[in-house]
Amino acid sequence: MPTPLIKPTFLPCPWAANGDKNVIPESGADLGYASWAMGWGVINQTDLAAGGIPPYRTDFNGALFALSSHLMWLQSGGMYEWAATLDYPARALIWASDGKLYLSLQPSGPGTEAGPQNPTAEGSADYWRQLDTSGKRQENRYELCEFYSFRHPTLRPGFQPAQGGVLQNAAEQYPEAWAYLQTAEGQKLCKTEVDWQAMSTATWYTLADGTKVGWEGIGGVPYYVQDLNTGSLRLPDLRGMYAEAAGFDSLDAGGVHGDGMRRLQGALAYTRSTGGNQTTGLLYWGDTTNKVVASQDGDGAQNIYFDSSRVAPTAAKTQPRAWGALACVYLGQPAS
């Protein structure tokens, strides 16, 4: 039967807070004194008549003071800062030098195969995951500078609409995103202003009459532009676009393509006999006849109509099934 948990009484202060006590060394204590590595020695249990030395009261006070000081810290909700001298198991929680809270993903430290892994150092993502100050796993909620779509129309804190706008004070307002976009990983999400504008106005199709079909400044650019001189940030423009899993039809992550539809074709079989004119697909004969130049078999002609709605659903634009979403980018919590 499991032992029931009992809520302990809070400690009023560390043991011997106002008493005399020794500072217990890690090792190398004088004869008869305690150390953290050895505790008390054999001489402390040797009979006094045989030259033994009793444990010192000030050692008891010193050891209990150190231990109860940690308990006082923990009962007050305190947490510890990362130290290169300590080993950390998976799921450990620490504060780093950047003032952020981190969760350990796997063991690290001088006594582990991985060695010390500073949470703020480049390449530490395999060992530490940053948490927000509320204790919630920030990366499990929102990835910095990633794209999100929301059903609710109200813009959430830390988000900006992905509509190609420019944040003039982004460097100060969103310092986390600003710093991230300058890293090697963040640069994968960025373009120059020239390239951004070229994508925004790119065309992808030419109609039979020579008309160009393109973005025309709306959508088509899943990238940021970071201006290091002014501190401004141009946001991605996702208007009118749908996310598609990359890896098919030469579409890579971050790539774009315009709308299009499968080619619609039909055929007309014409025979100069009653009931001999057959149509298939999206071609069909109309009911109207018009007067034309007479021939030996009679006067008249029949309209041929083209209508893709006969073979597929149609709308004002080519579109998959969809629901309206507020497309945003996450830039981190604004600086206070």
One Martini backbone bead per residue (centre of mass of N, CA, C, O) as a GRO file, in nm:
protein
  336
    1MET     BB    1   0.094   0.037   0.025
    2PRO     BB    2   0.092   0.351  -0.015
    3THR     BB    3   0.225   0.634   0.098
    4PRO     BB    4   0.096   0.903   0.211
    5LEU     BB    5   0.078   1.228   0.155
    6ILE     BB    6   0.230   1.500   0.339
    7LYS     BB    7   0.192   1.811   0.429
    8PRO     BB    8   0.421   2.025   0.504
    9THR     BB    9   0.575   2.233   0.707
   10PHE     BB   10   0.698   2.523   0.706
   11LEU     BB   11   0.989   2.673   0.714
   12PRO     BB   12   1.108   2.947   0.895
   13CYS     BB   13   1.415   2.851   0.863
   14PRO     BB   14   1.717   2.783   0.867
   15TRP     BB   15   1.928   2.599   1.012
   16ALA     BB   16   2.109   2.793   1.214
   17ALA     BB   17   2.086   3.094   1.121
   18ASN     BB   18   2.194   3.215   1.426
   19GLY     BB   19   2.419   3.016   1.447
   20ASP     BB   20   2.686   2.830   1.490
   21LYS     BB   21   2.901   2.748   1.201
   22ASN     BB   22   3.012   2.556   0.940
   23VAL     BB   23   3.185   2.536   0.642
   24ILE     BB   24   3.150   2.292   0.421
   25PRO     BB   25   3.359   2.112   0.249
   26GLU     BB   26   3.408   1.912  -0.015
   27SER     BB   27   3.714   1.869   0.079
   28GLY     BB   28   3.981   1.848   0.304
   29ALA     BB   29   3.937   1.810   0.593
   30ASP     BB   30   4.002   1.821   0.892
   31LEU     BB   31   4.054   1.649   1.155
   32GLY     BB   32   3.716   1.563   1.248
   33TYR     BB   33   3.591   1.684   1.000
   34ALA     BB   34   3.363   1.765   0.766
   35SER     BB   35   3.254   1.656   0.435
   36TRP     BB   36   3.086   1.609   0.145
   37ALA     BB   37   3.251   1.358   0.040
   38MET     BB   38   3.291   1.205   0.350
   39GLY     BB   39   3.199   1.335   0.586
   40TRP     BB   40   3.258   1.141   0.837
   41GLY     BB   41   3.499   0.984   0.994
   42VAL     BB   42   3.627   0.723   1.169
   43ILE     BB   43   3.719   0.903   1.412
   44ASN     BB   44   3.411   0.974   1.495
   45GLN     BB   45   3.373   0.647   1.601
   46THR     BB   46   3.594   0.649   1.791
   47ASP     BB   47   3.708   0.596   2.076
   48LEU     BB   48   3.820   0.824   2.295
   49ALA     BB   49   4.039   0.640   2.433
   50ALA     BB   50   4.156   0.587   2.118
   51GLY     BB   51   4.141   0.895   1.978
   52GLY     BB   52   3.877   1.006   1.931
   53ILE     BB   53   3.635   1.224   1.753
   54PRO     BB   54   3.383   1.413   1.787
   55PRO     BB   55   3.138   1.555   1.651
   56TYR     BB   56   3.061   1.866   1.545
   57ARG     BB   57   2.823   2.093   1.601
   58THR     BB   58   2.906   2.292   1.365
   59ASP     BB   59   2.870   2.075   1.146
   60PHE     BB   60   2.576   2.019   1.180
   61ASN     BB   61   2.487   2.309   1.133
   62GLY     BB   62   2.617   2.344   0.851
   63ALA     BB   63   2.473   2.113   0.701
   64LEU     BB   64   2.176   2.191   0.775
   65PHE     BB   65   2.188   2.473   0.660
   66ALA     BB   66   2.240   2.401   0.364
   67LEU     BB   67   1.993   2.216   0.319
   68SER     BB   68   1.767   2.415   0.428
   69SER     BB   69   1.821   2.639   0.222
   70HIS     BB   70   1.710   2.480  -0.017
   71LEU     BB   71   1.427   2.436   0.099
   72MET     BB   72   1.356   2.733   0.120
   73TRP     BB   73   1.383   2.794  -0.181
   74LEU     BB   74   1.170   2.582  -0.279
   75GLN     BB   75   0.922   2.675  -0.099
   76SER     BB   76   0.947   2.967  -0.262
   77GLY     BB   77   0.994   2.886  -0.582
   78GLY     BB   78   1.274   2.838  -0.652
   79MET     BB   79   1.541   2.860  -0.895
   80TYR     BB   80   1.805   2.758  -1.102
   81GLU     BB   81   2.103   2.810  -1.241
   82TRP     BB   82   2.313   2.755  -1.476
   83ALA     BB   83   2.590   2.508  -1.466
   84ALA     BB   84   2.891   2.365  -1.574
   85THR     BB   85   2.930   2.173  -1.300
   86LEU     BB   86   2.659   2.035  -1.373
   87ASP     BB   87   2.427   1.779  -1.377
   88TYR     BB   88   2.158   1.699  -1.616
   89PRO     BB   89   1.861   1.583  -1.644
   90ALA     BB   90   1.590   1.501  -1.768
   91ARG     BB   91   1.355   1.768  -1.699
   92ALA     BB   92   1.508   1.998  -1.625
   93LEU     BB   93   1.507   2.319  -1.450
   94ILE     BB   94   1.628   2.643  -1.576
   95TRP     BB   95   1.825   2.923  -1.565
   96ALA     BB   96   1.956   3.158  -1.777
   97SER     BB   97   2.149   3.430  -1.885
   98ASP     BB   98   1.877   3.540  -2.050
   99GLY     BB   99   1.623   3.494  -1.843
  100LYS     BB  100   1.540   3.201  -1.918
  101LEU     BB  101   1.349   2.915  -1.944
  102TYR     BB  102   1.452   2.562  -1.915
  103LEU     BB  103   1.435   2.238  -2.073
  104SER     BB  104   1.541   1.922  -2.043
  105LEU     BB  105   1.592   1.660  -2.293
  106GLN     BB  106   1.889   1.573  -2.196
  107PRO     BB  107   2.167   1.481  -2.083
  108SER     BB  108   2.406   1.697  -1.903
  109GLY     BB  109   2.751   1.746  -1.845
  110PRO     BB  110   3.061   1.656  -1.716
  111GLY     BB  111   2.934   1.345  -1.650
  112THR     BB  112   2.869   1.331  -1.955
  113GLU     BB  113   2.883   1.274  -2.290
  114ALA     BB  114   2.797   1.574  -2.372
  115GLY     BB  115   2.839   1.767  -2.167
  116PRO     BB  116   2.827   2.085  -2.152
  117GLN     BB  117   2.506   2.279  -2.214
  118ASN     BB  118   2.437   2.577  -2.311
  119PRO     BB  119   2.128   2.713  -2.368
  120THR     BB  120   2.254   2.982  -2.533
  121ALA     BB  121   2.394   2.812  -2.731
  122GLU     BB  122   2.494   2.697  -3.012
  123GLY     BB  123   2.335   2.379  -3.046
  124SER     BB  124   2.124   2.333  -2.780
  125ALA     BB  125   1.839   2.216  -2.885
  126ASP     BB  126   1.889   1.906  -2.801
  127TYR     BB  127   1.889   1.989  -2.469
  128TRP     BB  128   1.709   2.261  -2.492
  129ARG     BB  129   1.400   2.425  -2.390
  130GLN     BB  130   1.221   2.696  -2.420
  131LEU     BB  131   1.047   2.888  -2.185
  132ASP     BB  132   0.818   3.055  -2.044
  133THR     BB  133   0.739   3.243  -1.750
  134SER     BB  134   0.473   3.052  -1.704
  135GLY     BB  135   0.569   2.738  -1.786
  136LYS     BB  136   0.516   2.717  -2.075
  137ARG     BB  137   0.554   2.564  -2.382
  138GLN     BB  138   0.639   2.756  -2.631
  139GLU     BB  139   0.721   2.560  -2.871
  140ASN     BB  140   0.441   2.401  -2.847
  141ARG     BB  141   0.286   2.656  -2.953
  142TYR     BB  142   0.519   2.863  -3.075
  143GLU     BB  143   0.708   2.947  -3.342
  144LEU     BB  144   0.946   3.143  -3.435
  145CYS     BB  145   0.834   3.287  -3.737
  146GLU     BB  146   0.590   3.134  -3.783
  147PHE     BB  147   0.302   2.997  -3.932
  148TYR     BB  148  -0.053   3.093  -3.883
  149SER     BB  149  -0.395   2.976  -3.830
  150PHE     BB  150  -0.715   3.135  -3.753
  151ARG     BB  151  -1.044   3.152  -3.667
  152HIS     BB  152  -1.007   3.392  -3.505
  153PRO     BB  153  -1.011   3.745  -3.575
  154THR     BB  154  -0.832   3.803  -3.336
  155LEU     BB  155  -0.540   3.930  -3.252
  156ARG     BB  156  -0.266   3.806  -3.110
  157PRO     BB  157  -0.022   3.810  -2.905
  158GLY     BB  158   0.273   3.825  -3.115
  159PHE     BB  159   0.110   3.891  -3.372
  160GLN     BB  160   0.102   3.911  -3.738
  161PRO     BB  161  -0.008   3.985  -4.036
  162ALA     BB  162   0.023   3.805  -4.353
  163GLN     BB  163   0.029   4.104  -4.572
  164GLY     BB  164   0.312   4.272  -4.633
  165GLY     BB  165   0.389   4.444  -4.414
  166VAL     BB  166   0.544   4.711  -4.212
  167LEU     BB  167   0.770   4.719  -3.940
  168GLN     BB  168   0.939   4.988  -3.812
  169ASN     BB  169   0.998   4.863  -3.488
  170ALA     BB  170   1.098   4.557  -3.467
  171ALA     BB  171   1.368   4.555  -3.305
  172GLU     BB  172   1.214   4.659  -3.039
  173GLN     BB  173   0.937   4.500  -3.031
  174TYR     BB  174   1.093   4.214  -3.158
  175PRO     BB  175   1.379   4.084  -3.048
  176GLU     BB  176   1.360   3.780  -3.097
  177ALA     BB  177   1.301   3.781  -3.401
  178TRP     BB  178   1.535   3.962  -3.486
  179ALA     BB  179   1.758   3.766  -3.393
  180TYR     BB  180   1.670   3.508  -3.542
  181LEU     BB  181   1.684   3.623  -3.845
  182GLN     BB  182   2.019   3.629  -3.812
  183THR     BB  183   2.036   3.347  -3.832
  184ALA     BB  184   2.074   3.068  -4.014
  185GLU     BB  185   1.775   2.984  -3.986
  186GLY     BB  186   1.638   3.264  -4.031
  187GLN     BB  187   1.748   3.313  -4.328
  188LYS     BB  188   1.544   3.104  -4.461
  189LEU     BB  189   1.302   3.344  -4.425
  190CYS     BB  190   1.465   3.538  -4.622
  191LYS     BB  191   1.472   3.845  -4.814
  192THR     BB  192   1.503   4.072  -5.027
  193GLU     BB  193   1.338   4.337  -5.144
  194VAL     BB  194   1.370   4.269  -5.442
  195ASP     BB  195   1.278   3.972  -5.424
  196TRP     BB  196   1.006   4.023  -5.295
  197GLN     BB  197   0.885   4.197  -5.527
  198ALA     BB  198   0.921   3.985  -5.749
  199MET     BB  199   0.727   3.779  -5.623
  200SER     BB  200   0.471   3.973  -5.603
  201THR     BB  201   0.491   4.013  -5.950
  202ALA     BB  202   0.469   3.746  -6.055
  203THR     BB  203   0.440   3.518  -6.323
  204TRP     BB  204   0.276   3.188  -6.458
  205TYR     BB  205   0.093   3.289  -6.709
  206THR     BB  206  -0.022   3.256  -7.059
  207LEU     BB  207  -0.251   3.341  -7.260
  208ALA     BB  208  -0.370   3.325  -7.579
  209ASP     BB  209  -0.387   3.663  -7.578
  210GLY     BB  210  -0.126   3.741  -7.368
  211THR     BB  211  -0.215   3.724  -7.089
  212LYS     BB  212  -0.115   3.778  -6.763
  213VAL     BB  213  -0.057   3.565  -6.478
  214GLY     BB  214  -0.058   3.688  -6.132
  215TRP     BB  215  -0.025   3.843  -5.823
  216GLU     BB  216  -0.041   4.163  -5.809
  217GLY     BB  217   0.048   4.212  -5.490
  218ILE     BB  218  -0.098   3.929  -5.395
  219GLY     BB  219   0.086   3.743  -5.255
  220GLY     BB  220   0.363   3.496  -5.295
  221VAL     BB  221   0.526   3.563  -4.993
  222PRO     BB  222   0.706   3.348  -4.761
  223TYR     BB  223   0.868   3.624  -4.652
  224TYR     BB  224   1.117   3.817  -4.520
  225VAL     BB  225   1.234   4.162  -4.442
  226GLN     BB  226   1.550   4.278  -4.319
  227ASP     BB  227   1.633   4.600  -4.186
  228LEU     BB  228   1.933   4.692  -4.037
  229ASN     BB  229   1.916   5.010  -4.060
  230THR     BB  230   1.596   5.064  -3.954
  231GLY     BB  231   1.436   4.809  -3.810
  232SER     BB  232   1.268   4.678  -4.025
  233LEU     BB  233   0.972   4.461  -4.116
  234ARG     BB  234   0.881   4.248  -4.359
  235LEU     BB  235   0.608   4.068  -4.428
  236PRO     BB  236   0.442   3.825  -4.521
  237ASP     BB  237   0.241   3.711  -4.815
  238LEU     BB  238  -0.076   3.507  -4.787
  239ARG     BB  239  -0.286   3.602  -4.967
  240GLY     BB  240  -0.491   3.358  -5.109
  241MET     BB  241  -0.348   3.114  -4.963
  242TYR     BB  242  -0.233   2.775  -4.949
  243ALA     BB  243  -0.131   2.506  -4.785
  244GLU     BB  244   0.130   2.276  -4.898
  245ALA     BB  245   0.278   1.990  -4.921
  246ALA     BB  246   0.583   1.920  -4.966
  247GLY     BB  247   0.730   1.713  -5.248
  248PHE     BB  248   0.544   1.805  -5.491
  249ASP     BB  249   0.589   1.927  -5.793
  250SER     BB  250   0.856   2.096  -5.697
  251LEU     BB  251   0.766   2.170  -5.400
  252ASP     BB  252   0.903   2.358  -5.163
  253ALA     BB  253   0.987   2.492  -4.885
  254GLY     BB  254   0.877   2.821  -4.970
  255GLY     BB  255   0.730   2.774  -5.208
  256VAL     BB  256   0.550   2.859  -5.515
  257HIS     BB  257   0.213   2.874  -5.664
  258GLY     BB  258  -0.024   2.911  -5.872
  259ASP     BB  259  -0.303   2.891  -6.021
  260GLY     BB  260  -0.497   2.602  -6.142
  261MET     BB  261  -0.604   2.365  -6.395
  262ARG     BB  262  -0.729   2.126  -6.551
  263ARG     BB  263  -0.765   2.023  -6.851
  264LEU     BB  264  -1.034   2.109  -7.072
  265GLN     BB  265  -1.209   1.874  -7.279
  266GLY     BB  266  -1.348   1.811  -7.609
  267ALA     BB  267  -1.585   1.664  -7.849
  268LEU     BB  268  -1.676   1.665  -8.211
  269ALA     BB  269  -1.923   1.502  -8.395
  270TYR     BB  270  -1.977   1.517  -8.757
  271THR     BB  271  -2.289   1.452  -8.926
  272ARG     BB  272  -2.497   1.435  -9.229
  273SER     BB  273  -2.730   1.354  -9.000
  274THR     BB  274  -2.967   1.241  -8.816
  275GLY     BB  275  -2.815   1.220  -8.504
  276GLY     BB  276  -2.487   1.260  -8.582
  277ASN     BB  277  -2.431   1.476  -8.353
  278GLN     BB  278  -2.162   1.450  -8.126
  279THR     BB  279  -2.089   1.494  -7.776
  280THR     BB  280  -1.831   1.578  -7.529
  281GLY     BB  281  -1.815   1.688  -7.229
  282LEU     BB  282  -1.794   2.053  -7.263
  283LEU     BB  283  -1.956   1.994  -7.521
  284TYR     BB  284  -2.248   2.148  -7.689
  285TRP     BB  285  -2.558   2.173  -7.812
  286GLY     BB  286  -2.774   2.398  -7.909
  287ASP     BB  287  -3.106   2.536  -7.984
  288THR     BB  288  -2.987   2.740  -8.181
  289THR     BB  289  -3.054   2.883  -8.499
  290ASN     BB  290  -2.891   3.003  -8.801
  291LYS     BB  291  -2.855   3.190  -9.071
  292VAL     BB  292  -2.706   3.080  -9.375
  293VAL     BB  293  -2.553   2.970  -9.622
  294ALA     BB  294  -2.660   2.787  -9.861
  295SER     BB  295  -2.721   2.449  -9.931
  296GLN     BB  296  -2.821   2.148 -10.067
  297ASP     BB  297  -2.931   2.053  -9.761
  298GLY     BB  298  -2.965   2.342  -9.646
  299ASP     BB  299  -3.049   2.572  -9.396
  300GLY     BB  300  -2.807   2.616  -9.138
  301ALA     BB  301  -2.708   2.636  -8.782
  302GLN     BB  302  -2.526   2.535  -8.488
  303ASN     BB  303  -2.444   2.584  -8.174
  304ILE     BB  304  -2.140   2.575  -7.985
  305TYR     BB  305  -2.071   2.481  -7.652
  306PHE     BB  306  -1.884   2.595  -7.358
  307ASP     BB  307  -1.888   2.401  -7.033
  308SER     BB  308  -1.734   2.313  -6.735
  309SER     BB  309  -1.992   2.265  -6.545
  310ARG     BB  310  -2.061   1.978  -6.675
  311VAL     BB  311  -1.780   1.836  -6.520
  312ALA     BB  312  -1.745   2.075  -6.297
  313PRO     BB  313  -1.693   2.271  -6.052
  314THR     BB  314  -1.759   2.625  -6.011
  315ALA     BB  315  -1.592   2.952  -5.992
  316ALA     BB  316  -1.429   3.256  -5.968
  317LYS     BB  317  -1.210   3.047  -5.870
  318THR     BB  318  -0.958   2.852  -5.809
  319GLN     BB  319  -1.054   2.595  -5.560
  320PRO     BB  320  -1.050   2.464  -5.266
  321ARG     BB  321  -1.140   2.353  -4.991
  322ALA     BB  322  -1.248   2.592  -4.731
  323TRP     BB  323  -1.142   2.820  -4.468
  324GLY     BB  324  -1.143   3.098  -4.284
  325ALA     BB  325  -0.828   3.262  -4.207
  326LEU     BB  326  -0.585   3.395  -3.986
  327ALA     BB  327  -0.293   3.500  -4.110
  328CYS     BB  328   0.018   3.448  -3.931
  329VAL     BB  329   0.292   3.570  -3.732
  330TYR     BB  330   0.547   3.486  -3.500
  331LEU     BB  331   0.738   3.731  -3.277
  332GLY     BB  332   0.671   3.737  -3.001
  333GLN     BB  333   0.688   3.909  -2.727
  334PRO     BB  334   0.660   4.214  -2.656
  335ALA     BB  335   0.823   4.469  -2.554
  336SER     BB  336   0.802   4.663  -2.251
   0.00000   0.00000   0.00000
